[in-house]
Every structure is written in structure tokens, then in C-alpha cells.
Amino acid sequence: MNALAAWRTLIEALPQAVWLVDETSLELVVVNAGAARLMGCDGEALVGMNAAALAATPEDLCYWEEAARGARQALSSQSYLRRFDGTTVPVARSIQHVALGGTGADIVTLHDCGAQQRTERELELAAAELSATLESTADGILVTDLAGRIRRCNRRFAELWALPDDLLLERDDAAIADWMRRSVADPAAYGRRLDEIAEATLLQASDELHLHGGRVLERIVMPQCSRGRPIGRVFSFRDITERIAASRRIETLSHTDALTGLPNRSLLAERVGRALALAAREGEPFALLLLDIDHFKHINDTLGHAFGDRVLVEIGERLTGSVRQIDTVARLGGDEFVLLAQRSDADGAEATARRVMEALQRPFTLDGLNFTVTASVGIALYPADGASLDELLRHADAAMREVKGAGRAAWRFHKRRQDAGEAELRTRMQLDHAMRQALARDRFRLHYQPQVAVGSGAIIGAEALIRWRDPELGEVSPGRFIPVAEESGFIVAIGDWVLREAVAQAARWHLQGRPMRMSVNVSALQFRQPGFVDGVARVLRDNGLPGHLLELELTESILIQDVEDTLSRVHALAALGVMLAIDDFGTGYSSLGYLKRLPIGRLKIDRSFITDLPGDTSGASIVDAIVNLGRALGLQVIAEGVETEAQRRFLGRCGCHEFQGWLFAPALAPEEFEALLAPQATPRVVPLPRRPSRARRGAAAAASGD
């Protein structure tokens, strides 16, 4: 076997691409299958081709040109090879000169680097994408190996930790770690935590880092694993400073009053709870003072709510300045404040109340306006007046309301009620509930008491009076449930119902050809409702009743409150044609000058002046004066509670126009009232079986409104 055949056998057996080039002609004389695959052609097609024709780079052309001139040297480098289809292939090639019989040849070994380069490009792309991802995240990222050496970090990490640029460029892991340690508020605790993280390679943890500048970072630690084994750690840092501040603001707002910044009811409850626990352990008493600003509504109404808010803020500041550091000043809402006086008995509570009153007595000056603020204070003591916040507040509120009723601008301790008093409160609550159910279930009804001309005895009107029969309570007197309704505010709903029912009845009589003036009592709270006048107009319109057939009875106490508003309302009612009467006249403080300004049509003499007529000289003089006053003002006068013929005759002699009472008839159901309308030829007294004594009749009438 000659040398060429030997080399052919060897080259064809090699797996990598190899060809043999004749040194003289530079033609390929041997090409193996690997080279044919690399070139994308049949091996026979390559045999006889010039090596320079396959060169794809200047370096290769230069090499084969020099080889043609006899200059040869071993070569190993990265290059490109031109394939038969014109494409190039990256290769790692080596050229080695070998002896071939009497001549020589170049053996060229080629390794396809295309797959490797594609893999490298993919890795570079993945690395670039990873870097872009790290840089685009809002979190600071730090990646270390298990020994703590930094492998990667992003710019956000440097920003959060305020790392200097030169420190980043140096890539000094120890210096960066030291910078981070010195940046935290508690370096020792930071170092201990890092040691714990280093000991647990699979630890997943989250904690907060407080930096010296006030920044708060959330640090999340995750293990970095490859093929199921930990190879490092990934630290994620997020700035949560604003979130922490917002959380604290929310926490503050949930426990403080938004206007004054004082503790609210929630925080007060917590501190009272601690005071109760302290009292249980050490027997320390404490006091709760409920403070309500007197006539604060006047400030809001005259100067505006914004001004009133500023006053409340200053009041809060004065109260805070008048108590000890261990005490609490809280605002419940509106113009109510609560003071928790720790370690205070009755003497301590009184001393606190005195300091508070003195603080408020100093003149207030806002926007150049000088004014004085007073307060009513109720005091409840632990444990005498209660064992819970609700109980103490309830008793302090009761004491404060006693101060209000006694003239305001003072303080008062709670006086525990007797059992009977507590039972009365429960009864009033039950009555209030039953009363609301009665209105919802149509258990109220109206009776009508005739109003009679003194001279002729003719029925000229009717007063609507409410009655209530409850399935459990039986017949409930108005004298019992009306005060409860007035206290709870339910009197407005009851008054609206009475007005609707009475007007509807008057309209039915009017359609029957029996026009009858209908008198309806109006409570102070109902009269003050914003839509009261419009409501009256609507009821008249809906029932088709002329305004002059409705008379509204107002007490003197209603008329003397908020004079300008009252004048506006009564004139608006008069414009509807509605008649107006002053009820219980003589028991209030009406000014004659004021009466002349009111469109009043009648005065109703209170029953207290009628009861002992005609024998009571003082009462007779008062009645005579009221009648003369009414006549002088051009008003009709009616007396209520007339029970005897002697009383009626006296009223006739005085010149009184009308009367109502048991002498003629009590309040009657509609059908009973209608039975009286036909025979009106002479005055009559409705016969009553076993009529009660005069004293008993007077008490019954006072309770029922008859």
C-alpha cells in the first residue's frame, strides 16, 4: 500500500471533517465523509478542488497563497468555510504539513462551530434579557453565592442603598457589605440576621430594615438553586417607607379625631380598659368626665361651621393643657369631650373639673372676635358609678344633663338612681318601642272634642286628640306617652300622622255639608322641621280642605324661640289660610308687642285658670284679663277644661267667645261626634254614666288633653 492510500484509509475512518491537500497543486486529494457533510455535497465533488476556492476569509486566502510559494507552517485558528450552496460555516480548523511519499501534503482538520456559536448567542441573549429584567424591576436585586460573594446586582439596589459609583466600579464585595451594615439603624441586629441567613442555605425569609435616613426597606431572601441544589441566594429589597407611613396614618386616624387630633371613642375605650385592669390589680380609682359645650349650636349657626371647628380645636388644646400627662382627653363627636382622670377619687375628679372650667373661662379670640365658652360637665366615678365604659358614660351623661337642666356652666357628680328609678327608665324604653310599633300597625286613633259657642251652645269646631289602645298595655293615656315621644323625637312622626288624619276627617265633614274648623296641636319639634309648612300645604291640597277650616294650636314656648324664623313660618301658614291659635295661654311669657306681629286668630285659656272658677278670685281676675286682652287685640278667646255650668256662665259674663270641656262633651269618636251635630238647638251636656267626681274629672282631663 502506498502512502496516499494509507492516509486515505486513516482520514476516512476519522469522525471529524478532514481533507488532504497536495502541497504542489493545492488540490484536495482525499476528503472523508465528515468533510462532505460539512460542505453540503458529495465527497467526490470535492476531490480535485483548489483549497483556496473554499477559503471564506482573507486569512485563509493568504495562507494558501503563501503555501503555493512554498512557505508552510502549522496553523490552528477560528475561521469560516464556504459551502457549496454559498453559505459560510464557522469552524475551528487546524492545518498540519505531513510527508506523502516523495512529496508533502497539508492535512486540514475542521470542527463545525455553528451549534456552539448558536448556543453562545442564545446564552448572551438570555444574559442580556436577564440583565434587562433585573434593571427594569422596581425592586433592588442582589445575587450572591453561598459564601456571600456578589455575582450580580441591579441599579435599583444601588439606589436604595445609596451606594457610591466608585464602590460599584471597584466590585469590592467586602466594602459593599460594610457600607450596607453601616447604613442600617441597628448594625448589630443586621449582622446577627445575616449570620442566621448564612447558616441556612434554603432559608426563605422576609424582614424590615430601617436605614439611618428614615428609609424603610423590606428584604426578602430566597435560595438560588440549580438542578435541585442551592448555589447562592437572591436578596430582594423594596422601599416600603411610604407604605409604613400610610399604615401609621391609618392607624392614627382610626384612633384619633380627624378635626382635633384627640383620641376618639375607640382609643378612649382602650385606655379605659387599661384603667379597669389597673384598678383590678392595684385598686386605683378613676373618674370619667363628660363635657358638653353650652349653646355651641349658636356659634355654628351665627359664625359658620368652619369657625365652629376652629373653636373646637382650641377647646381641645385647652382641655389637654388642663389635665395631667397620665390623663386622657377624647372627643366623642360634635361638641362632646370626655376626660379620663387616672388615679382620681371624687376630690381628684372635682379638681380636674375646676381646672377645665377655668381653662374654658379664659376669653376666646378668633378673627378679632372675643367671646366666652362655657361647658356642662357630668362626672362618673369608678367603681361607684359603673364597671364599664358604656355604663360610666351613661351615668356621666345623666349627670351632665342635670347640669344642663339646672342652668349649665357647672359640673355635677352622678347620683345613682334607686331601683324604682331604673325600672322607670326601662319602662320608658319599652313604652317608646311599643309606641313606634303602634304607629306602624295603625293602633292610634283620633277622638274629637267639640268646641262650643258660649252664648248659643252651637258646635263651631273640634279639637283632634290622639288615643291609643295597646294589646299588651291596654288604654295608654296621652299624658303618659306624649312626653316619651317628645323626649325621643318620635313626636314628629306622631304629629304628622295626627295632622293627616284630622285634615282627612275635616274634609269628609266638609263634603257632607258640615264645615267644621279642625284644631290640631303642634309640638315644638314638629313646628321646627324644615318641611313643616310645605307638609301642611300638601295635606290640605291632597284632601281638598280649605285652609280656614284648619287651625293649628301653638304653645307660647314655640312662639318665643328663634323669633325671626317663627314669624316667617307663621306668616307662611297664614298665607295658606290656616288659622292659628295660642294654646295654654297665660302659662308662658308672650310679649304683647310680639303678639301684635303674629297672625293669631284665637287665644286658648289654660285649664289651670278655669278649674276653680268662679270661686277663685285670683283665677277669675286672670281669666277676665285674658278675655279683655284678646278682645283688645281683636282675637277670639276659648277656654278649655270647662266642667260646670257655673264656669260657663262666668265665662259668658266675661265675654269669652267659646269653650270646650266635659260640661258639653269629652273627646268623642267620629261617629259619636257626628251624632251631636244634628240637634244643636240648645246647649247640652252629654250624660255620662256614673260620672267621676270633679277632682277625678280634672285629673283625667289633664292627662288626656280633653
XYZ file of C-alpha atoms in Angstrom:
706
model
C 0.000 0.000 0.000
C 1.461 3.374 -0.985
C 1.490 6.459 1.328
C -1.575 8.120 -0.219
C -3.675 5.034 0.211
C -2.611 4.777 3.814
C -3.599 8.365 4.522
C -6.938 7.839 2.724
C -7.725 4.864 4.907
C -6.862 6.813 8.054
C -8.708 10.012 7.073
C -11.882 8.226 6.012
C -12.018 6.465 9.360
C -11.933 9.748 11.331
C -15.337 11.123 12.591
C -14.420 14.789 12.209
C -14.184 16.580 8.873
C -10.690 16.080 7.334
C -9.237 16.545 3.935
C -5.741 16.156 2.474
C -4.293 18.897 0.205
C -1.414 18.259 -2.245
C 1.393 20.737 -1.470
C 2.215 21.351 -5.102
C -1.168 21.754 -6.744
C -3.106 22.739 -3.543
C -5.800 20.340 -4.720
C -7.839 18.198 -2.357
C -6.743 14.610 -2.885
C -8.580 12.933 -0.011
C -11.953 14.020 1.508
C -13.760 11.992 4.187
C -17.499 11.735 4.805
C -17.408 14.232 7.689
C -15.959 16.890 5.400
C -18.568 16.114 2.732
C -21.361 16.597 5.267
C -19.808 19.834 6.473
C -19.541 21.158 2.919
C -23.055 20.004 1.988
C -22.011 17.912 -1.032
C -20.691 14.556 -2.168
C -17.100 13.822 -1.238
C -16.102 13.028 -4.855
C -17.187 16.521 -5.869
C -14.575 17.981 -3.534
C -11.653 15.890 -4.733
C -9.540 17.913 -7.176
C -10.844 21.319 -5.990
C -8.324 24.012 -5.087
C -8.176 24.708 -1.376
C -8.091 28.467 -1.996
C -11.506 28.207 -3.727
C -13.019 27.042 -0.438
C -11.497 29.881 1.583
C -14.042 32.315 3.001
C -11.683 34.700 4.832
C -8.676 36.800 3.819
C -6.608 34.891 6.350
C -7.272 31.590 4.566
C -6.536 33.068 1.114
C -3.293 34.486 2.402
C -2.317 31.148 3.899
C -2.862 29.160 0.692
C -1.112 31.794 -1.424
C 1.951 31.525 0.802
C 1.656 27.750 0.729
C 1.761 27.865 -3.058
C 5.066 29.737 -2.807
C 6.448 27.051 -0.574
C 6.015 28.793 2.775
C 4.319 26.428 5.187
C 3.679 26.447 8.892
C 1.255 24.819 11.266
C -1.976 26.779 11.780
C -4.789 26.490 14.326
C -7.493 29.164 14.453
C -11.176 30.046 14.169
C -12.326 30.659 10.621
C -15.196 30.312 8.169
C -15.674 27.793 5.395
C -17.639 28.410 2.187
C -20.076 25.622 1.447
C -21.277 24.501 -1.961
C -24.573 26.395 -1.559
C -22.668 29.635 -0.995
C -23.240 29.851 2.763
C -20.427 30.051 5.244
C -19.875 27.842 8.253
C -17.920 28.876 11.366
C -15.208 26.295 12.026
C -12.288 25.630 14.275
C -9.578 24.384 11.880
C -6.009 23.196 12.152
C -3.510 22.694 9.268
C -0.516 20.444 9.646
C 2.083 19.599 6.958
C 2.802 15.882 6.547
C 5.104 13.797 4.279
C 3.450 11.980 1.446
C 5.886 9.641 -0.279
C 8.484 11.750 -2.011
C 6.392 14.867 -1.686
C 4.344 16.530 1.014
C 0.730 17.372 1.795
C -1.334 19.522 4.176
C -3.828 17.720 6.367
C -6.730 20.033 7.246
C -8.940 19.156 10.243
C -12.275 21.027 10.594
C -14.729 21.262 13.508
C -18.188 22.732 12.937
C -18.647 25.616 15.428
C -22.158 26.642 14.228
C -24.033 24.898 17.043
C -21.591 26.224 19.612
C -21.926 29.773 18.348
C -25.709 29.488 18.296
C -25.607 28.297 21.907
C -23.287 31.143 22.844
C -25.558 33.674 21.164
C -28.561 32.253 22.976
C -26.687 32.441 26.252
C -25.674 36.024 25.537
C -29.264 36.897 24.662
C -30.540 35.223 27.820
C -27.959 37.087 29.869
C -28.944 40.371 28.232
C -32.634 39.695 28.865
C -31.900 38.760 32.467
C -29.906 41.953 32.912
C -32.720 43.993 31.345
C -35.243 42.292 33.594
C -33.160 42.994 36.674
C -32.801 46.632 35.674
C -36.490 47.086 34.883
C -37.819 45.716 38.169
C -38.879 48.168 40.863
C -37.045 46.129 43.473
C -33.370 46.169 44.245
C -31.852 42.760 43.442
C -28.641 41.338 44.882
C -27.463 37.842 43.940
C -24.653 36.183 45.912
C -23.082 32.767 46.073
C -23.244 30.687 49.226
C -20.102 32.378 50.522
C -21.674 35.787 50.194
C -19.685 36.919 47.148
C -21.681 39.226 44.880
C -22.489 37.699 41.498
C -24.990 40.233 40.223
C -26.946 43.330 41.296
C -29.070 45.954 39.562
C -29.092 49.744 39.625
C -32.176 49.866 41.840
C -30.234 48.001 44.526
C -27.528 50.658 44.357
C -30.114 53.449 44.522
C -31.946 52.021 47.528
C -28.711 51.640 49.471
C -27.215 54.900 48.085
C -24.052 53.046 47.036
C -21.341 55.358 45.624
C -20.469 54.800 41.963
C -16.800 54.203 42.698
C -17.738 51.458 45.117
C -19.747 49.739 42.405
C -16.932 50.053 39.885
C -14.407 48.544 42.268
C -16.632 45.491 42.752
C -15.273 45.188 46.269
C -17.721 42.820 47.960
C -16.367 43.463 51.447
C -16.625 47.249 51.025
C -20.210 46.983 49.746
C -21.177 44.714 52.644
C -19.608 47.139 55.113
C -21.477 50.067 53.519
C -24.767 48.242 53.904
C -24.015 47.366 57.524
C -23.204 50.974 58.370
C -26.389 52.221 56.611
C -28.847 50.422 58.882
C -30.057 51.903 62.160
C -29.119 48.769 64.135
C -25.906 47.294 62.645
C -25.561 44.662 65.345
C -29.013 43.204 64.752
C -28.406 43.408 61.000
C -25.194 41.418 61.330
C -26.793 38.740 63.506
C -29.566 38.295 60.984
C -27.066 37.896 58.126
C -25.288 35.200 60.115
C -28.582 33.357 60.571
C -29.239 33.586 56.820
C -25.743 32.304 56.027
C -26.233 29.228 58.210
C -29.450 28.146 56.449
C -28.838 27.720 52.727
C -32.520 27.013 51.963
C -33.928 29.757 54.196
C -36.806 31.854 52.854
C -37.315 34.978 54.944
C -38.744 38.482 54.962
C -37.903 41.322 57.322
C -37.702 45.103 57.548
C -34.533 47.174 57.538
C -34.602 50.705 58.943
C -31.895 52.911 57.438
C -30.366 55.974 59.034
C -32.028 58.369 56.592
C -35.503 57.216 57.643
C -35.988 54.888 54.695
C -37.528 51.514 55.461
C -36.660 48.557 53.217
C -38.394 45.228 53.004
C -35.816 42.462 52.485
C -36.882 39.129 51.036
C -34.335 36.276 50.946
C -34.771 33.320 48.597
C -32.375 30.432 47.897
C -30.958 30.214 44.373
C -30.924 26.630 43.211
C -29.575 24.799 40.197
C -30.562 21.219 39.468
C -32.167 20.983 42.875
C -29.129 22.135 44.819
C -28.554 25.567 46.414
C -25.856 27.572 44.687
C -26.481 31.005 46.153
C -29.029 33.495 47.466
C -31.252 36.152 45.915
C -31.920 39.238 48.047
C -34.838 41.438 47.001
C -35.121 44.933 48.509
C -38.233 47.114 48.258
C -38.772 50.651 49.591
C -41.812 50.490 51.899
C -41.279 53.846 53.595
C -44.474 55.377 52.212
C -46.466 52.214 52.907
C -45.312 52.208 56.527
C -46.131 55.917 56.850
C -49.583 55.387 55.303
C -50.226 52.465 57.622
C -49.267 54.602 60.594
C -51.522 57.414 59.361
C -54.413 54.979 59.022
C -53.687 53.625 62.477
C -53.606 57.165 63.833
C -56.850 58.136 62.105
C -58.587 55.010 63.398
C -57.767 56.042 66.957
C -57.928 59.843 66.791
C -60.460 62.511 65.978
C -59.847 63.895 62.487
C -60.579 67.505 63.488
C -58.800 67.932 66.831
C -56.276 65.094 66.750
C -57.535 63.968 70.161
C -58.194 60.296 70.935
C -61.567 59.101 69.662
C -64.001 56.685 71.278
C -62.004 53.662 70.121
C -58.770 54.814 71.757
C -60.691 56.012 74.814
C -62.139 52.521 75.166
C -58.619 51.035 75.093
C -57.374 53.409 77.785
C -60.417 52.880 79.953
C -59.805 49.143 79.541
C -56.245 49.609 80.830
C -57.560 51.756 83.677
C -60.013 48.988 84.611
C -57.191 46.407 84.552
C -55.016 48.651 86.722
C -57.884 49.185 89.131
C -58.421 45.435 89.360
C -54.746 44.842 90.191
C -53.997 47.790 92.440
C -57.397 49.103 93.474
C -56.788 52.502 91.872
C -59.997 54.526 91.266
C -60.533 56.747 88.249
C -63.135 59.201 87.008
C -64.819 59.882 83.706
C -65.887 63.465 82.966
C -68.312 64.079 80.095
C -68.142 67.679 78.892
C -70.698 69.287 76.572
C -70.185 72.841 75.276
C -73.104 75.100 76.180
C -75.040 76.668 73.274
C -72.400 75.601 70.753
C -75.114 75.477 68.108
C -75.311 79.260 68.319
C -71.669 79.511 67.219
C -72.243 77.239 64.221
C -75.477 78.972 63.258
C -74.159 82.527 63.512
C -70.482 82.201 62.557
C -70.476 79.078 60.422
C -69.278 75.519 60.887
C -65.718 76.320 59.784
C -65.453 78.868 62.592
C -67.039 76.368 64.980
C -64.429 73.778 64.016
C -61.655 76.188 64.916
C -63.297 76.785 68.279
C -63.451 73.022 68.885
C -59.748 72.687 68.066
C -58.841 75.386 70.599
C -61.142 73.841 73.185
C -59.341 70.526 72.685
C -55.985 72.249 73.179
C -57.168 73.960 76.372
C -58.581 70.752 77.777
C -55.349 68.898 77.034
C -53.378 71.632 78.744
C -55.535 71.478 81.862
C -55.074 67.767 82.658
C -52.113 65.656 83.752
C -49.962 63.640 81.360
C -51.454 60.387 82.660
C -54.984 61.596 81.867
C -56.765 61.380 78.517
C -58.848 63.954 76.670
C -61.033 62.435 73.939
C -63.623 63.838 71.572
C -66.707 61.722 71.015
C -68.094 63.937 68.265
C -69.945 67.213 67.896
C -69.261 69.345 70.943
C -68.829 66.468 73.418
C -65.484 65.713 75.053
C -64.550 63.040 77.593
C -61.796 63.287 80.186
C -60.361 60.145 81.750
C -58.810 61.179 85.059
C -56.477 58.371 86.164
C -55.918 57.591 89.846
C -58.649 60.046 90.837
C -61.307 59.809 93.516
C -64.122 62.340 93.967
C -61.719 65.061 95.131
C -59.389 64.440 92.208
C -62.284 64.489 89.744
C -63.571 67.763 91.182
C -60.084 69.293 90.926
C -59.946 68.233 87.268
C -63.374 69.754 86.650
C -62.273 73.032 88.222
C -59.150 73.216 86.046
C -61.216 72.509 82.947
C -63.769 75.196 83.772
C -61.014 77.713 84.474
C -59.360 76.895 81.138
C -62.592 77.480 79.255
C -63.447 80.666 81.129
C -60.499 82.479 79.574
C -61.780 84.607 76.658
C -61.514 83.159 73.172
C -60.260 85.408 70.367
C -60.655 84.342 66.739
C -60.643 86.641 63.718
C -60.766 89.663 66.001
C -63.901 88.393 67.758
C -63.820 87.983 71.544
C -66.256 85.552 73.130
C -66.646 83.181 76.074
C -67.368 79.463 76.062
C -68.876 77.534 78.960
C -69.491 73.851 79.414
C -71.669 71.469 81.394
C -69.777 68.579 82.963
C -71.104 65.297 84.295
C -68.811 63.119 86.436
C -68.947 59.360 86.966
C -66.594 57.565 89.356
C -65.204 54.054 89.138
C -66.256 51.746 90.728
C -69.202 53.511 92.377
C -70.917 54.570 89.133
C -70.118 51.686 86.820
C -67.688 48.969 85.807
C -67.518 49.585 82.048
C -67.025 52.473 79.660
C -70.642 52.383 78.469
C -72.016 52.391 81.988
C -69.727 55.195 83.139
C -70.517 57.278 80.051
C -74.234 56.764 80.534
C -74.090 57.927 84.126
C -71.784 60.849 83.318
C -74.218 61.846 80.561
C -77.129 61.724 83.008
C -75.231 63.997 85.412
C -74.315 66.369 82.563
C -77.966 66.642 81.508
C -78.905 67.539 85.070
C -76.379 70.363 84.836
C -77.977 71.494 81.561
C -81.401 71.472 83.167
C -80.157 73.431 86.167
C -78.731 76.298 84.111
C -75.450 74.981 82.559
C -71.845 76.128 83.127
C -71.210 73.826 86.098
C -70.311 70.240 86.999
C -72.189 67.581 88.867
C -71.470 64.065 90.117
C -73.745 61.223 89.109
C -76.241 60.219 91.767
C -77.186 56.585 91.430
C -80.927 56.115 90.977
C -82.960 53.889 93.196
C -84.268 50.616 91.770
C -87.608 52.242 91.084
C -85.877 54.902 89.004
C -84.034 52.298 86.952
C -87.294 50.428 86.457
C -88.893 53.651 85.235
C -86.168 54.057 82.612
C -86.739 50.535 81.365
C -90.475 51.195 81.273
C -89.951 54.341 79.205
C -87.796 52.374 76.752
C -90.492 49.711 76.456
C -93.139 52.389 76.016
C -91.094 54.080 73.287
C -90.782 50.786 71.407
C -94.485 49.981 71.778
C -95.401 53.482 70.605
C -93.363 53.076 67.407
C -94.986 49.716 66.781
C -98.414 51.279 67.350
C -97.861 53.837 64.584
C -96.559 51.198 62.188
C -99.520 48.879 62.906
C -102.253 51.555 62.888
C -103.146 51.298 66.576
C -103.555 55.040 67.144
C -106.941 56.712 66.639
C -108.315 60.242 66.888
C -111.177 61.487 69.032
C -112.691 64.924 68.629
C -113.780 67.260 71.427
C -116.454 69.791 70.467
C -115.636 73.489 70.706
C -118.821 75.341 71.601
C -120.049 78.940 71.424
C -120.544 80.183 74.999
C -123.681 82.127 74.146
C -125.615 79.866 71.772
C -124.204 76.483 72.644
C -123.627 75.747 68.963
C -120.730 73.481 67.999
C -118.385 75.643 65.966
C -115.254 73.452 65.877
C -113.464 70.344 67.061
C -110.067 69.622 68.595
C -108.336 66.424 67.434
C -106.958 64.413 70.363
C -104.938 61.229 69.980
C -105.895 57.953 71.688
C -104.004 54.650 71.922
C -105.163 51.202 72.946
C -102.284 48.691 73.038
C -102.938 44.912 73.041
C -100.486 44.466 75.933
C -100.511 47.831 77.745
C -104.241 48.486 77.386
C -105.504 52.063 77.070
C -102.439 54.328 77.273
C -103.051 57.933 78.281
C -101.551 60.708 76.115
C -100.195 62.158 79.322
C -98.066 59.038 79.592
C -96.766 58.508 76.068
C -96.610 62.062 74.658
C -93.707 63.122 76.988
C -91.792 59.997 75.950
C -92.413 60.801 72.279
C -91.226 64.382 72.775
C -88.057 63.204 74.514
C -87.196 60.661 71.816
C -88.173 62.871 68.867
C -90.882 60.435 67.746
C -93.409 63.215 68.377
C -92.668 64.445 64.827
C -93.920 61.226 63.245
C -96.943 61.143 65.561
C -97.728 64.806 64.875
C -97.579 64.252 61.117
C -99.986 61.304 61.443
C -102.419 63.346 63.571
C -102.334 66.209 61.048
C -103.073 63.896 58.112
C -105.891 62.060 59.893
C -107.518 65.212 61.303
C -107.461 67.026 57.945
C -108.889 63.961 56.211
C -111.778 63.849 58.740
C -112.435 67.595 58.393
C -112.517 67.164 54.606
C -115.103 64.369 54.902
C -117.333 66.566 57.079
C -116.867 69.428 54.647
C -118.025 67.241 51.740
C -121.058 66.183 53.816
C -122.071 69.830 54.160
C -120.845 70.094 57.735
C -117.903 72.531 57.513
C -116.125 72.295 60.841
C -112.966 74.091 61.997
C -110.459 71.392 62.974
C -107.933 72.283 65.688
C -104.672 70.308 65.769
C -101.936 70.591 68.381
C -98.397 71.084 67.045
C -95.287 70.201 69.084
C -92.237 72.460 69.159
C -90.064 69.851 67.440
C -92.627 69.271 64.685
C -93.020 73.013 64.103
C -89.236 73.414 63.687
C -88.913 70.761 60.981
C -87.608 72.275 57.698
C -90.526 70.990 55.626
C -93.326 71.639 58.107
C -95.104 74.451 56.217
C -94.811 72.586 52.920
C -96.195 69.487 54.628
C -99.264 71.384 55.854
C -99.868 72.771 52.362
C -99.546 69.291 50.859
C -102.017 67.724 53.318
C -104.587 70.464 52.619
C -104.113 70.080 48.881
C -104.318 66.274 48.911
C -107.589 66.330 50.876
C -109.164 69.379 49.220
C -109.756 71.146 52.544
C -109.913 74.975 52.558
C -107.155 76.424 54.731
C -109.552 78.367 57.000
C -111.077 75.076 58.236
C -107.716 74.034 59.782
C -106.469 75.622 62.985
C -103.007 74.871 64.384
C -102.541 75.306 68.143
C -99.060 76.520 69.100
C -97.806 76.995 72.655
C -96.224 80.221 73.805
C -92.888 78.391 74.239
C -92.858 77.625 70.500
C -93.534 81.223 69.531
C -90.786 82.807 71.636
C -87.991 80.596 70.224
C -85.995 81.961 67.262
C -88.355 84.870 66.726
C -87.474 85.691 63.114
C -87.809 82.080 61.960
C -91.087 81.737 63.870
C -92.504 84.884 62.253
C -91.565 83.562 58.833
C -93.268 80.224 59.446
C -96.500 81.541 60.944
C -96.913 84.093 58.166
C -96.344 81.340 55.606
C -99.067 79.272 57.310
C -101.396 82.280 57.379
C -100.790 82.721 53.651
C -102.268 79.233 53.202
C -105.413 80.446 55.001
C -104.637 78.314 58.041
C -105.952 79.658 61.352
C -103.500 79.902 64.265
C -104.206 79.762 67.997
C -102.033 80.137 71.080
C -102.580 77.078 73.279
C -102.344 77.173 77.110
C -102.268 80.973 77.029
C -101.221 82.577 80.278
C -98.601 79.957 81.212
C -95.795 81.408 79.088
C -94.000 84.696 78.576
C -95.551 86.215 75.485
C -94.838 89.869 74.795
C -97.867 91.958 73.825
C -95.788 93.725 71.208
C -94.766 90.360 69.813
C -98.361 89.089 69.803
C -99.399 92.021 67.631
C -96.879 90.901 64.988
C -98.301 87.364 64.814
C -101.262 86.408 62.573
C -103.011 84.740 65.525
C -106.778 84.246 65.460
C -107.520 82.761 68.925
C -106.234 82.563 72.459
C -106.937 79.381 74.413
C -107.072 79.928 78.184
C -105.192 77.181 80.025
C -107.343 74.819 82.105
C -105.363 75.653 85.258
C -107.100 79.056 85.357
C -110.560 77.530 84.826
C -110.545 74.723 87.382
C -111.513 76.762 90.482
C -113.826 79.279 88.812
C -115.834 81.184 89.751
C -114.840 80.929 93.428
C -111.126 81.598 92.912
C -110.770 85.369 92.909
C -107.220 85.331 91.541
C -108.103 82.897 88.764
C -111.230 84.912 87.904
C -109.148 88.088 87.577
C -106.618 86.379 85.310
C -109.352 84.939 83.070
C -111.095 88.294 82.858
C -107.786 89.986 81.948
C -107.031 87.403 79.229
C -110.504 87.827 77.709
C -110.175 91.597 77.707
C -106.682 91.332 76.209
C -107.992 89.067 73.458
C -110.823 91.432 72.661
C -108.426 94.390 72.623
C -106.237 92.552 70.112
C -109.256 91.520 68.062
C -108.787 87.817 68.893
C -111.314 85.103 69.656
C -110.922 83.570 73.129
C -111.702 79.949 74.018
C -111.478 78.313 77.439
C -110.554 74.644 77.861
C -111.413 72.311 80.717
C -114.898 73.746 81.408
C -116.746 71.241 83.627
C -119.572 73.139 85.339
C -122.425 75.380 84.291
C -121.165 77.987 86.762
C -117.864 78.142 84.927
C -119.681 78.544 81.596
C -121.860 81.370 82.939
C -118.822 83.149 84.367
C -117.083 82.940 81.014
C -120.183 84.320 79.342
C -120.218 87.297 81.688
C -116.510 87.932 80.949
C -117.201 87.974 77.229
C -115.357 84.732 76.418
C -116.396 83.504 72.970
C -116.037 79.699 73.144
C -115.363 76.816 75.477
C -114.664 73.092 75.457
C -114.712 70.503 78.211
C -116.710 67.807 79.984
C -119.630 70.179 80.572
C -120.566 69.694 76.929
C -118.716 66.517 75.938
C -115.386 64.727 76.261
C -113.364 63.806 73.205
C -115.535 61.511 71.075
C -115.073 59.016 68.290
C -116.075 60.441 64.858
C -119.469 58.727 64.761
C -120.291 59.899 68.305
C -119.221 63.435 67.415
C -121.434 63.404 64.329
C -124.409 62.392 66.484
C -124.083 65.741 68.291
C -124.122 67.820 65.148
C -127.826 67.380 64.269
C -129.631 68.596 67.433
C -127.818 71.877 68.091
C -130.866 73.948 69.057
C -129.826 74.321 72.693
C -126.633 73.844 74.646
C -126.430 70.370 76.113
C -124.249 68.285 78.393
C -123.610 64.744 77.306
C -124.910 62.480 80.082
C -122.174 60.203 81.390
C -122.942 57.090 83.468
C -121.518 57.264 86.997
C -119.689 60.479 86.206
C -116.484 60.815 88.253
C -116.056 63.484 90.888
C -114.840 66.904 89.854
C -111.342 66.228 91.189
C -111.140 62.956 89.298
C -112.559 64.540 86.137
C -109.959 67.300 86.317
C -107.108 64.798 86.621
C -108.451 62.700 83.748
C -108.873 65.730 81.519
C -105.371 66.979 82.261
C -103.914 63.600 81.309
C -105.982 63.157 78.145
C -105.875 66.678 76.742
C -109.705 66.995 76.960
